[in-house]
PDB file of C-alpha atoms in Angstrom:
ATOM      1  CA  MET X   1       0.000   0.000   0.000  1.00 51.00           C
ATOM      2  CA  CYS X   2       1.426   3.399  -0.998  1.00 56.00           C
ATOM      3  CA  GLY X   3       4.646   1.628  -1.996  1.00 57.00           C
ATOM      4  CA  VAL X   4       5.269   0.376   1.545  1.00 54.00           C
ATOM      5  CA  ASP X   5       6.449  -3.237   1.552  1.00 60.00           C
ATOM      6  CA  ILE X   6       6.353  -4.983   4.941  1.00 60.00           C
ATOM      7  CA  LEU X   7       7.498  -8.605   4.906  1.00 58.00           C
ATOM      8  CA  GLY X   8       5.010 -11.202   6.058  1.00 57.00           C
ATOM      9  CA  VAL X   9       3.776 -14.736   5.555  1.00 49.00           C
ATOM     10  CA  GLU X  10       2.233 -15.300   2.125  1.00 55.00           C
ATOM     11  CA  GLY X  11       0.748 -18.702   1.388  1.00 53.00           C
ATOM     12  CA  GLU X  12       3.004 -21.437   2.723  1.00 56.00           C
ATOM     13  CA  ALA X  13       4.936 -20.228   5.767  1.00 54.00           C
ATOM     14  CA  ALA X  14       8.082 -22.180   4.803  1.00 56.00           C
ATOM     15  CA  GLY X  15       8.692 -20.095   1.669  1.00 58.00           C
ATOM     16  CA  SER X  16       7.552 -16.718   2.956  1.00 75.00           C
ATOM     17  CA  ALA X  17       9.626 -13.576   2.612  1.00 81.00           C
ATOM     18  CA  VAL X  18       9.702 -12.891   6.353  1.00 84.00           C
ATOM     19  CA  ILE X  19      11.106 -16.341   7.136  1.00 86.00           C
ATOM     20  CA  GLU X  20      13.529 -16.318   4.205  1.00 88.00           C
ATOM     21  CA  GLN X  21      14.967 -12.890   5.105  1.00 89.00           C
ATOM     22  CA  THR X  22      15.116 -13.654   8.836  1.00 91.00           C
ATOM     23  CA  GLU X  23      16.954 -16.943   8.289  1.00 93.00           C
ATOM     24  CA  ARG X  24      19.356 -15.282   5.851  1.00 92.00           C
ATOM     25  CA  ARG X  25      20.193 -12.496   8.325  1.00 93.00           C
ATOM     26  CA  ARG X  26      20.521 -14.913  11.242  1.00 95.00           C
ATOM     27  CA  LYS X  27      23.274 -16.669   9.291  1.00 94.00           C
ATOM     28  CA  GLN X  28      24.973 -13.246   9.208  1.00 93.00           C
ATOM     29  CA  GLY X  29      24.677 -12.849  12.990  1.00 94.00           C
ATOM     30  CA  LEU X  30      21.190 -11.436  13.626  1.00 95.00           C
ATOM     31  CA  SER X  31      19.949 -12.334  17.108  1.00 94.00           C
ATOM     32  CA  GLU X  32      17.243 -15.001  17.449  1.00 95.00           C
ATOM     33  CA  LYS X  33      14.965 -12.468  19.158  1.00 94.00           C
ATOM     34  CA  TYR X  34      14.545 -10.441  15.936  1.00 94.00           C
ATOM     35  CA  ILE X  35      12.275 -11.045  12.945  1.00 92.00           C
ATOM     36  CA  VAL X  36      13.020  -9.154   9.713  1.00 93.00           C
ATOM     37  CA  ILE X  37      10.025  -7.091   8.594  1.00 88.00           C
ATOM     38  CA  GLU X  38      11.629  -4.874   5.923  1.00 88.00           C
ATOM     39  CA  ASN X  39      14.764  -5.333   3.824  1.00 85.00           C
ATOM     40  CA  VAL X  40      16.475  -2.080   2.805  1.00 84.00           C
ATOM     41  CA  ASP X  41      19.534  -3.838   1.294  1.00 80.00           C
ATOM     42  CA  GLU X  42      22.312  -2.386   3.444  1.00 84.00           C
ATOM     43  CA  PHE X  43      20.215  -2.865   6.596  1.00 90.00           C
ATOM     44  CA  VAL X  44      16.952  -4.420   7.741  1.00 93.00           C
ATOM     45  CA  TYR X  45      14.162  -3.364  10.062  1.00 92.00           C
ATOM     46  CA  CYS X  46      13.384  -6.020  12.651  1.00 94.00           C
ATOM     47  CA  LEU X  47      10.643  -6.650  15.178  1.00 93.00           C
ATOM     48  CA  ASN X  48      12.081  -7.400  18.599  1.00 94.00           C
ATOM     49  CA  THR X  49      10.214 -10.471  19.875  1.00 92.00           C
ATOM     50  CA  GLY X  50      11.934 -10.247  23.263  1.00 88.00           C
ATOM     51  CA  ASP X  51      10.575  -8.187  26.120  1.00 79.00           C
ATOM     52  CA  GLU X  52      10.280  -4.824  24.368  1.00 82.00           C
ATOM     53  CA  TYR X  53       8.522  -5.519  21.023  1.00 85.00           C
ATOM     54  CA  ASN X  54      10.177  -2.452  19.526  1.00 93.00           C
ATOM     55  CA  ILE X  55      11.582  -2.037  16.017  1.00 93.00           C
ATOM     56  CA  ILE X  56      15.324  -1.903  15.407  1.00 94.00           C
ATOM     57  CA  THR X  57      17.523  -1.484  12.372  1.00 95.00           C
ATOM     58  CA  TRP X  58      20.292  -4.026  11.989  1.00 95.00           C
ATOM     59  CA  ASN X  59      23.303  -3.657   9.751  1.00 92.00           C
ATOM     60  CA  GLY X  60      24.675  -6.983   8.491  1.00 87.00           C
ATOM     61  CA  ILE X  61      28.170  -5.584   7.991  1.00 89.00           C
ATOM     62  CA  SER X  62      28.764  -3.761  11.268  1.00 92.00           C
ATOM     63  CA  LYS X  63      26.273  -5.984  13.190  1.00 91.00           C
ATOM     64  CA  GLU X  64      25.016  -2.774  14.806  1.00 91.00           C
ATOM     65  CA  GLU X  65      21.516  -2.727  16.352  1.00 91.00           C
ATOM     66  CA  ILE X  66      19.783   0.653  16.571  1.00 91.00           C
ATOM     67  CA  LYS X  67      16.433   1.083  18.301  1.00 90.00           C
ATOM     68  CA  ASP X  68      14.324   3.103  15.859  1.00 88.00           C
ATOM     69  CA  TYR X  69      10.688   2.779  16.886  1.00 93.00           C
ATOM     70  CA  THR X  70       9.034   2.094  20.213  1.00 93.00           C
ATOM     71  CA  THR X  71       6.161   0.131  18.644  1.00 92.00           C
ATOM     72  CA  PHE X  72       5.246  -1.593  15.380  1.00 88.00           C
ATOM     73  CA  ASN X  73       2.377   0.895  14.993  1.00 89.00           C
ATOM     74  CA  GLU X  74       4.831   3.821  15.152  1.00 93.00           C
ATOM     75  CA  PHE X  75       6.953   2.101  12.483  1.00 89.00           C
ATOM     76  CA  LEU X  76       3.933   1.656  10.177  1.00 86.00           C
ATOM     77  CA  GLN X  77       2.693   5.215  10.631  1.00 87.00           C
ATOM     78  CA  ASP X  78       6.126   6.631   9.800  1.00 89.00           C
ATOM     79  CA  ASN X  79       6.493   4.425   6.704  1.00 81.00           C
ATOM     80  CA  PHE X  80       3.043   5.349   5.376  1.00 81.00           C
ATOM     81  CA  GLN X  81       3.583   9.052   6.086  1.00 85.00           C
ATOM     82  CA  GLU X  82       6.922   8.978   4.260  1.00 82.00           C
ATOM     83  CA  ALA X  83       5.320   7.214   1.272  1.00 78.00           C
ATOM     84  CA  ILE X  84       2.500   9.774   1.161  1.00 77.00           C
ATOM     85  CA  ASP X  85       4.942  12.679   1.417  1.00 82.00           C
ATOM     86  CA  ASN X  86       7.099  11.208  -1.368  1.00 78.00           C
ATOM     87  CA  SER X  87       4.075  10.759  -3.654  1.00 76.00           C
ATOM     88  CA  LYS X  88       3.300  14.494  -3.373  1.00 73.00           C
ATOM     89  CA  GLU X  89       6.748  15.474  -4.674  1.00 63.00           C
TER      90      GLU X  89
END
């Protein structure tokens, strides 16, 4: 919607984008507590499934974790607002 692409389970769970990306990044060192929800090439946005349920960015090269959003809802609102703003340009 509005050009926003959030990874999820489509059809069979085993071949879904969210599982494929998460497994790929875990092989690169991503913690088991994170699930990849958006791939931005040089980094990914991940849902923290630990205690906080916040959204972080994770860089596969530096292995750096940065807390970006307090909630998934905040992440979605920001992504949709950015897409809307970009469509007006």
